[in-house]
Amino acid sequence: MAEAKSDAPSAPAGLRLTFATPAEPLFTNAPVELVNVPGGSGVLGILANHVPTVAELQPGVVMVKEKEGVEKKFFVSSGFAIMGKANDLTINALEAVPLDVIDKEAARKGLDEYTAKVASAASDADRARAQVGVDVHRALVAAVASL
C-alpha cells in the first residue's frame, strides 16, 4: 500500500522563541526548552508542541529556559505571547527588564507612590491610571522579592 504524502511543512523539533520590545529584540528565533509567561489566568508554561495559543501578558515575570539549562528572567509590564503551529513562540512586550537589574527599593517606593495616587485621585480617570501603576508595581515587588 502506498504511503500518503503530506505537503504540509512539519514542525521543527524544538521550541523557537522570538521575544522583543519596541526598543530591542531579546531573543530572535532562539532554540529554548521552556518559556513561562504571566497570563490572565496565571502562569502559562510553554514547551515544544504546545497547542497554538494567544495570551495577553499581565505584569509579571517571563522565564526563559535555554537549551543549555540556563534560566533568564524578565519583568514585563504587558504584551502578548503567540504560540504558532510550527513551534514558534513570539512574545511582544511593551517593556521587558532583566529581573536581576531591578532595584527592590525603587520598586517598593513606586508601589507606595501609586497607592497614594489612587487614594488621592480627583477623578475616576486619574484613579484608573494610578491603579495601573499599583498593579504593575505590586507585580514588580513580588517578582524581585524572590531574588
mmCIF file with all atom_site columns, C-alpha atoms in Angstrom:
data_model
loop_
_atom_site.group_PDB
_atom_site.id
_atom_site.type_symbol
_atom_site.label_atom_id
_atom_site.label_alt_id
_atom_site.label_comp_id
_atom_site.label_asym_id
_atom_site.label_entity_id
_atom_site.label_seq_id
_atom_site.pdbx_PDB_ins_code
_atom_site.Cartn_x
_atom_site.Cartn_y
_atom_site.Cartn_z
_atom_site.occupancy
_atom_site.B_iso_or_equiv
_atom_site.pdbx_formal_charge
_atom_site.auth_seq_id
_atom_site.auth_comp_id
_atom_site.auth_asym_id
_atom_site.auth_atom_id
_atom_site.pdbx_PDB_model_num
ATOM 1   C CA . MET A 1 1   ? 0.000   0.000  0.000  1.00 0.00 ? 1   MET A CA 1
ATOM 2   C CA . ALA A 1 2   ? 1.336   3.452  -0.899 1.00 0.00 ? 2   ALA A CA 1
ATOM 3   C CA . GLU A 1 3   ? 2.114   5.853  1.943  1.00 0.00 ? 3   GLU A CA 1
ATOM 4   C CA . ALA A 1 4   ? 0.154   9.122  1.939  1.00 0.00 ? 4   ALA A CA 1
ATOM 5   C CA . LYS A 1 5   ? 2.331   12.145 1.332  1.00 0.00 ? 5   LYS A CA 1
ATOM 6   C CA . SER A 1 6   ? 1.578   15.465 3.014  1.00 0.00 ? 6   SER A CA 1
ATOM 7   C CA . ASP A 1 7   ? 2.513   18.838 1.554  1.00 0.00 ? 7   ASP A CA 1
ATOM 8   C CA . ALA A 1 8   ? 2.188   20.450 4.992  1.00 0.00 ? 8   ALA A CA 1
ATOM 9   C CA . PRO A 1 9   ? 5.510   21.520 6.482  1.00 0.00 ? 9   PRO A CA 1
ATOM 10  C CA . SER A 1 10  ? 6.479   19.590 9.583  1.00 0.00 ? 10  SER A CA 1
ATOM 11  C CA . ALA A 1 11  ? 7.073   21.475 12.820 1.00 0.00 ? 11  ALA A CA 1
ATOM 12  C CA . PRO A 1 12  ? 10.667  21.925 13.958 1.00 0.00 ? 12  PRO A CA 1
ATOM 13  C CA . ALA A 1 13  ? 11.828  19.524 16.665 1.00 0.00 ? 13  ALA A CA 1
ATOM 14  C CA . GLY A 1 14  ? 12.124  22.160 19.408 1.00 0.00 ? 14  GLY A CA 1
ATOM 15  C CA . LEU A 1 15  ? 10.606  25.383 20.603 1.00 0.00 ? 15  LEU A CA 1
ATOM 16  C CA . ARG A 1 16  ? 11.941  28.588 18.996 1.00 0.00 ? 16  ARG A CA 1
ATOM 17  C CA . LEU A 1 17  ? 11.493  31.940 20.712 1.00 0.00 ? 17  LEU A CA 1
ATOM 18  C CA . THR A 1 18  ? 11.327  35.463 19.368 1.00 0.00 ? 18  THR A CA 1
ATOM 19  C CA . PHE A 1 19  ? 10.968  37.944 22.253 1.00 0.00 ? 19  PHE A CA 1
ATOM 20  C CA . ALA A 1 20  ? 11.091  41.683 21.675 1.00 0.00 ? 20  ALA A CA 1
ATOM 21  C CA . THR A 1 21  ? 10.133  45.100 22.968 1.00 0.00 ? 21  THR A CA 1
ATOM 22  C CA . PRO A 1 22  ? 9.690   48.200 20.809 1.00 0.00 ? 22  PRO A CA 1
ATOM 23  C CA . ALA A 1 23  ? 13.240  49.180 21.827 1.00 0.00 ? 23  ALA A CA 1
ATOM 24  C CA . GLU A 1 24  ? 15.125  45.919 21.195 1.00 0.00 ? 24  GLU A CA 1
ATOM 25  C CA . PRO A 1 25  ? 14.977  42.222 20.386 1.00 0.00 ? 25  PRO A CA 1
ATOM 26  C CA . LEU A 1 26  ? 15.868  39.999 23.350 1.00 0.00 ? 26  LEU A CA 1
ATOM 27  C CA . PHE A 1 27  ? 15.707  36.631 21.543 1.00 0.00 ? 27  PHE A CA 1
ATOM 28  C CA . THR A 1 28  ? 15.452  36.078 17.792 1.00 0.00 ? 28  THR A CA 1
ATOM 29  C CA . ASN A 1 29  ? 14.336  32.627 16.654 1.00 0.00 ? 29  ASN A CA 1
ATOM 30  C CA . ALA A 1 30  ? 16.333  31.144 19.544 1.00 0.00 ? 30  ALA A CA 1
ATOM 31  C CA . PRO A 1 31  ? 16.055  27.456 20.431 1.00 0.00 ? 31  PRO A CA 1
ATOM 32  C CA . VAL A 1 32  ? 14.715  27.151 24.005 1.00 0.00 ? 32  VAL A CA 1
ATOM 33  C CA . GLU A 1 33  ? 13.395  24.382 26.257 1.00 0.00 ? 33  GLU A CA 1
ATOM 34  C CA . LEU A 1 34  ? 10.629  26.175 28.138 1.00 0.00 ? 34  LEU A CA 1
ATOM 35  C CA . VAL A 1 35  ? 9.056   29.615 28.486 1.00 0.00 ? 35  VAL A CA 1
ATOM 36  C CA . ASN A 1 36  ? 6.759   30.664 31.341 1.00 0.00 ? 36  ASN A CA 1
ATOM 37  C CA . VAL A 1 37  ? 4.595   33.725 30.704 1.00 0.00 ? 37  VAL A CA 1
ATOM 38  C CA . PRO A 1 38  ? 2.307   35.620 33.110 1.00 0.00 ? 38  PRO A CA 1
ATOM 39  C CA . GLY A 1 39  ? -1.189  35.362 31.646 1.00 0.00 ? 39  GLY A CA 1
ATOM 40  C CA . GLY A 1 40  ? -4.595  36.483 32.784 1.00 0.00 ? 40  GLY A CA 1
ATOM 41  C CA . SER A 1 41  ? -5.380  33.173 34.479 1.00 0.00 ? 41  SER A CA 1
ATOM 42  C CA . GLY A 1 42  ? -1.915  32.562 35.917 1.00 0.00 ? 42  GLY A CA 1
ATOM 43  C CA . VAL A 1 43  ? 1.477   31.481 34.657 1.00 0.00 ? 43  VAL A CA 1
ATOM 44  C CA . LEU A 1 44  ? 1.394   29.623 31.347 1.00 0.00 ? 44  LEU A CA 1
ATOM 45  C CA . GLY A 1 45  ? 4.216   27.147 30.725 1.00 0.00 ? 45  GLY A CA 1
ATOM 46  C CA . ILE A 1 46  ? 5.045   26.652 27.047 1.00 0.00 ? 46  ILE A CA 1
ATOM 47  C CA . LEU A 1 47  ? 7.070   23.723 25.716 1.00 0.00 ? 47  LEU A CA 1
ATOM 48  C CA . ALA A 1 48  ? 7.594   22.439 22.176 1.00 0.00 ? 48  ALA A CA 1
ATOM 49  C CA . ASN A 1 49  ? 4.402   21.167 20.511 1.00 0.00 ? 49  ASN A CA 1
ATOM 50  C CA . HIS A 1 50  ? 2.174   23.356 22.692 1.00 0.00 ? 50  HIS A CA 1
ATOM 51  C CA . VAL A 1 51  ? -1.274  23.976 21.298 1.00 0.00 ? 51  VAL A CA 1
ATOM 52  C CA . PRO A 1 52  ? -1.459  27.236 19.293 1.00 0.00 ? 52  PRO A CA 1
ATOM 53  C CA . THR A 1 53  ? -2.305  29.994 21.761 1.00 0.00 ? 53  THR A CA 1
ATOM 54  C CA . VAL A 1 54  ? -2.631  33.743 22.076 1.00 0.00 ? 54  VAL A CA 1
ATOM 55  C CA . ALA A 1 55  ? -2.206  35.086 25.617 1.00 0.00 ? 55  ALA A CA 1
ATOM 56  C CA . GLU A 1 56  ? -2.344  38.635 26.898 1.00 0.00 ? 56  GLU A CA 1
ATOM 57  C CA . LEU A 1 57  ? 0.588   39.195 29.227 1.00 0.00 ? 57  LEU A CA 1
ATOM 58  C CA . GLN A 1 58  ? -0.053  40.554 32.695 1.00 0.00 ? 58  GLN A CA 1
ATOM 59  C CA . PRO A 1 59  ? 2.586   42.373 34.726 1.00 0.00 ? 59  PRO A CA 1
ATOM 60  C CA . GLY A 1 60  ? 4.968   39.663 35.902 1.00 0.00 ? 60  GLY A CA 1
ATOM 61  C CA . VAL A 1 61  ? 7.955   37.501 35.092 1.00 0.00 ? 61  VAL A CA 1
ATOM 62  C CA . VAL A 1 62  ? 8.728   35.820 31.782 1.00 0.00 ? 62  VAL A CA 1
ATOM 63  C CA . MET A 1 63  ? 11.133  32.955 32.428 1.00 0.00 ? 63  MET A CA 1
ATOM 64  C CA . VAL A 1 64  ? 13.110  31.535 29.506 1.00 0.00 ? 64  VAL A CA 1
ATOM 65  C CA . LYS A 1 65  ? 14.928  28.229 29.972 1.00 0.00 ? 65  LYS A CA 1
ATOM 66  C CA . GLU A 1 66  ? 17.531  27.964 27.244 1.00 0.00 ? 66  GLU A CA 1
ATOM 67  C CA . LYS A 1 67  ? 18.668  24.673 25.688 1.00 0.00 ? 67  LYS A CA 1
ATOM 68  C CA . GLU A 1 68  ? 21.761  24.655 27.933 1.00 0.00 ? 68  GLU A CA 1
ATOM 69  C CA . GLY A 1 69  ? 19.522  24.816 31.020 1.00 0.00 ? 69  GLY A CA 1
ATOM 70  C CA . VAL A 1 70  ? 20.280  28.489 31.759 1.00 0.00 ? 70  VAL A CA 1
ATOM 71  C CA . GLU A 1 71  ? 17.240  30.376 33.026 1.00 0.00 ? 71  GLU A CA 1
ATOM 72  C CA . LYS A 1 72  ? 16.760  34.057 32.179 1.00 0.00 ? 72  LYS A CA 1
ATOM 73  C CA . LYS A 1 73  ? 14.019  36.080 33.848 1.00 0.00 ? 73  LYS A CA 1
ATOM 74  C CA . PHE A 1 74  ? 12.483  39.351 32.660 1.00 0.00 ? 74  PHE A CA 1
ATOM 75  C CA . PHE A 1 75  ? 9.845   41.546 34.230 1.00 0.00 ? 75  PHE A CA 1
ATOM 76  C CA . VAL A 1 76  ? 7.216   42.560 31.660 1.00 0.00 ? 76  VAL A CA 1
ATOM 77  C CA . SER A 1 77  ? 4.557   45.200 32.144 1.00 0.00 ? 77  SER A CA 1
ATOM 78  C CA . SER A 1 78  ? 2.210   43.985 29.401 1.00 0.00 ? 78  SER A CA 1
ATOM 79  C CA . GLY A 1 79  ? 2.128   42.483 25.927 1.00 0.00 ? 79  GLY A CA 1
ATOM 80  C CA . PHE A 1 80  ? 1.164   39.338 24.057 1.00 0.00 ? 80  PHE A CA 1
ATOM 81  C CA . ALA A 1 81  ? 2.521   35.822 23.645 1.00 0.00 ? 81  ALA A CA 1
ATOM 82  C CA . ILE A 1 82  ? 1.594   33.968 20.459 1.00 0.00 ? 82  ILE A CA 1
ATOM 83  C CA . MET A 1 83  ? 2.340   30.263 20.052 1.00 0.00 ? 83  MET A CA 1
ATOM 84  C CA . GLY A 1 84  ? 2.130   29.150 16.435 1.00 0.00 ? 84  GLY A CA 1
ATOM 85  C CA . LYS A 1 85  ? 1.635   25.709 14.887 1.00 0.00 ? 85  LYS A CA 1
ATOM 86  C CA . ALA A 1 86  ? 5.304   25.359 13.939 1.00 0.00 ? 86  ALA A CA 1
ATOM 87  C CA . ASN A 1 87  ? 6.767   25.505 17.499 1.00 0.00 ? 87  ASN A CA 1
ATOM 88  C CA . ASP A 1 88  ? 7.350   29.242 17.132 1.00 0.00 ? 88  ASP A CA 1
ATOM 89  C CA . LEU A 1 89  ? 6.630   31.371 20.194 1.00 0.00 ? 89  LEU A CA 1
ATOM 90  C CA . THR A 1 90  ? 6.562   35.137 19.725 1.00 0.00 ? 90  THR A CA 1
ATOM 91  C CA . ILE A 1 91  ? 6.462   37.452 22.733 1.00 0.00 ? 91  ILE A CA 1
ATOM 92  C CA . ASN A 1 92  ? 5.894   41.163 22.181 1.00 0.00 ? 92  ASN A CA 1
ATOM 93  C CA . ALA A 1 93  ? 6.178   43.145 25.409 1.00 0.00 ? 93  ALA A CA 1
ATOM 94  C CA . LEU A 1 94  ? 5.786   46.862 25.940 1.00 0.00 ? 94  LEU A CA 1
ATOM 95  C CA . GLU A 1 95  ? 8.664   46.702 28.431 1.00 0.00 ? 95  GLU A CA 1
ATOM 96  C CA . ALA A 1 96  ? 10.950  43.853 29.476 1.00 0.00 ? 96  ALA A CA 1
ATOM 97  C CA . VAL A 1 97  ? 13.694  44.292 32.047 1.00 0.00 ? 97  VAL A CA 1
ATOM 98  C CA . PRO A 1 98  ? 16.099  41.585 33.273 1.00 0.00 ? 98  PRO A CA 1
ATOM 99  C CA . LEU A 1 99  ? 14.922  40.751 36.775 1.00 0.00 ? 99  LEU A CA 1
ATOM 100 C CA . ASP A 1 100 ? 18.405  40.913 38.269 1.00 0.00 ? 100 ASP A CA 1
ATOM 101 C CA . VAL A 1 101 ? 18.854  44.631 37.441 1.00 0.00 ? 101 VAL A CA 1
ATOM 102 C CA . ILE A 1 102 ? 15.679  45.844 39.145 1.00 0.00 ? 102 ILE A CA 1
ATOM 103 C CA . ASP A 1 103 ? 16.147  47.905 42.321 1.00 0.00 ? 103 ASP A CA 1
ATOM 104 C CA . LYS A 1 104 ? 13.952  46.403 45.071 1.00 0.00 ? 104 LYS A CA 1
ATOM 105 C CA . GLU A 1 105 ? 13.712  49.686 46.993 1.00 0.00 ? 105 GLU A CA 1
ATOM 106 C CA . ALA A 1 106 ? 12.738  51.664 43.885 1.00 0.00 ? 106 ALA A CA 1
ATOM 107 C CA . ALA A 1 107 ? 10.011  49.113 43.152 1.00 0.00 ? 107 ALA A CA 1
ATOM 108 C CA . ARG A 1 108 ? 8.645   49.400 46.706 1.00 0.00 ? 108 ARG A CA 1
ATOM 109 C CA . LYS A 1 109 ? 8.789   53.222 46.538 1.00 0.00 ? 109 LYS A CA 1
ATOM 110 C CA . GLY A 1 110 ? 6.899   53.169 43.225 1.00 0.00 ? 110 GLY A CA 1
ATOM 111 C CA . LEU A 1 111 ? 4.184   50.984 44.762 1.00 0.00 ? 111 LEU A CA 1
ATOM 112 C CA . ASP A 1 112 ? 3.830   53.390 47.694 1.00 0.00 ? 112 ASP A CA 1
ATOM 113 C CA . GLU A 1 113 ? 3.630   56.408 45.369 1.00 0.00 ? 113 GLU A CA 1
ATOM 114 C CA . TYR A 1 114 ? 0.957   54.878 43.110 1.00 0.00 ? 114 TYR A CA 1
ATOM 115 C CA . THR A 1 115 ? -1.027  53.655 46.121 1.00 0.00 ? 115 THR A CA 1
ATOM 116 C CA . ALA A 1 116 ? -1.105  57.242 47.414 1.00 0.00 ? 116 ALA A CA 1
ATOM 117 C CA . LYS A 1 117 ? -2.195  58.475 43.968 1.00 0.00 ? 117 LYS A CA 1
ATOM 118 C CA . VAL A 1 118 ? -5.128  56.024 43.978 1.00 0.00 ? 118 VAL A CA 1
ATOM 119 C CA . ALA A 1 119 ? -6.209  57.279 47.410 1.00 0.00 ? 119 ALA A CA 1
ATOM 120 C CA . SER A 1 120 ? -5.985  60.952 46.410 1.00 0.00 ? 120 SER A CA 1
ATOM 121 C CA . ALA A 1 121 ? -7.300  60.720 42.830 1.00 0.00 ? 121 ALA A CA 1
ATOM 122 C CA . ALA A 1 122 ? -9.690  63.542 41.956 1.00 0.00 ? 122 ALA A CA 1
ATOM 123 C CA . SER A 1 123 ? -11.453 61.655 39.146 1.00 0.00 ? 123 SER A CA 1
ATOM 124 C CA . ASP A 1 124 ? -12.239 58.132 38.059 1.00 0.00 ? 124 ASP A CA 1
ATOM 125 C CA . ALA A 1 125 ? -9.816  58.532 35.140 1.00 0.00 ? 125 ALA A CA 1
ATOM 126 C CA . ASP A 1 126 ? -6.987  59.589 37.483 1.00 0.00 ? 126 ASP A CA 1
ATOM 127 C CA . ARG A 1 127 ? -7.829  56.687 39.807 1.00 0.00 ? 127 ARG A CA 1
ATOM 128 C CA . ALA A 1 128 ? -7.773  54.198 36.915 1.00 0.00 ? 128 ALA A CA 1
ATOM 129 C CA . ARG A 1 129 ? -4.377  55.466 35.699 1.00 0.00 ? 129 ARG A CA 1
ATOM 130 C CA . ALA A 1 130 ? -2.952  55.240 39.198 1.00 0.00 ? 130 ALA A CA 1
ATOM 131 C CA . GLN A 1 131 ? -4.405  51.744 39.657 1.00 0.00 ? 131 GLN A CA 1
ATOM 132 C CA . VAL A 1 132 ? -2.454  50.541 36.597 1.00 0.00 ? 132 VAL A CA 1
ATOM 133 C CA . GLY A 1 133 ? 0.693   51.818 38.336 1.00 0.00 ? 133 GLY A CA 1
ATOM 134 C CA . VAL A 1 134 ? -0.280  49.974 41.518 1.00 0.00 ? 134 VAL A CA 1
ATOM 135 C CA . ASP A 1 135 ? -0.877  46.731 39.612 1.00 0.00 ? 135 ASP A CA 1
ATOM 136 C CA . VAL A 1 136 ? 2.447   46.915 37.764 1.00 0.00 ? 136 VAL A CA 1
ATOM 137 C CA . HIS A 1 137 ? 4.444   47.869 40.854 1.00 0.00 ? 137 HIS A CA 1
ATOM 138 C CA . ARG A 1 138 ? 2.736   45.224 43.020 1.00 0.00 ? 138 ARG A CA 1
ATOM 139 C CA . ALA A 1 139 ? 3.775   42.578 40.479 1.00 0.00 ? 139 ALA A CA 1
ATOM 140 C CA . LEU A 1 140 ? 7.259   44.110 40.300 1.00 0.00 ? 140 LEU A CA 1
ATOM 141 C CA . VAL A 1 141 ? 7.685   43.999 44.093 1.00 0.00 ? 141 VAL A CA 1
ATOM 142 C CA . ALA A 1 142 ? 6.523   40.367 44.151 1.00 0.00 ? 142 ALA A CA 1
ATOM 143 C CA . ALA A 1 143 ? 8.910   39.462 41.325 1.00 0.00 ? 143 ALA A CA 1
ATOM 144 C CA . VAL A 1 144 ? 12.008  40.951 42.964 1.00 0.00 ? 144 VAL A CA 1
ATOM 145 C CA . ALA A 1 145 ? 11.103  39.534 46.385 1.00 0.00 ? 145 ALA A CA 1
ATOM 146 C CA . SER A 1 146 ? 12.279  36.132 45.123 1.00 0.00 ? 146 SER A CA 1
ATOM 147 C CA . LEU A 1 147 ? 15.796  37.416 44.322 1.00 0.00 ? 147 LEU A CA 1
#
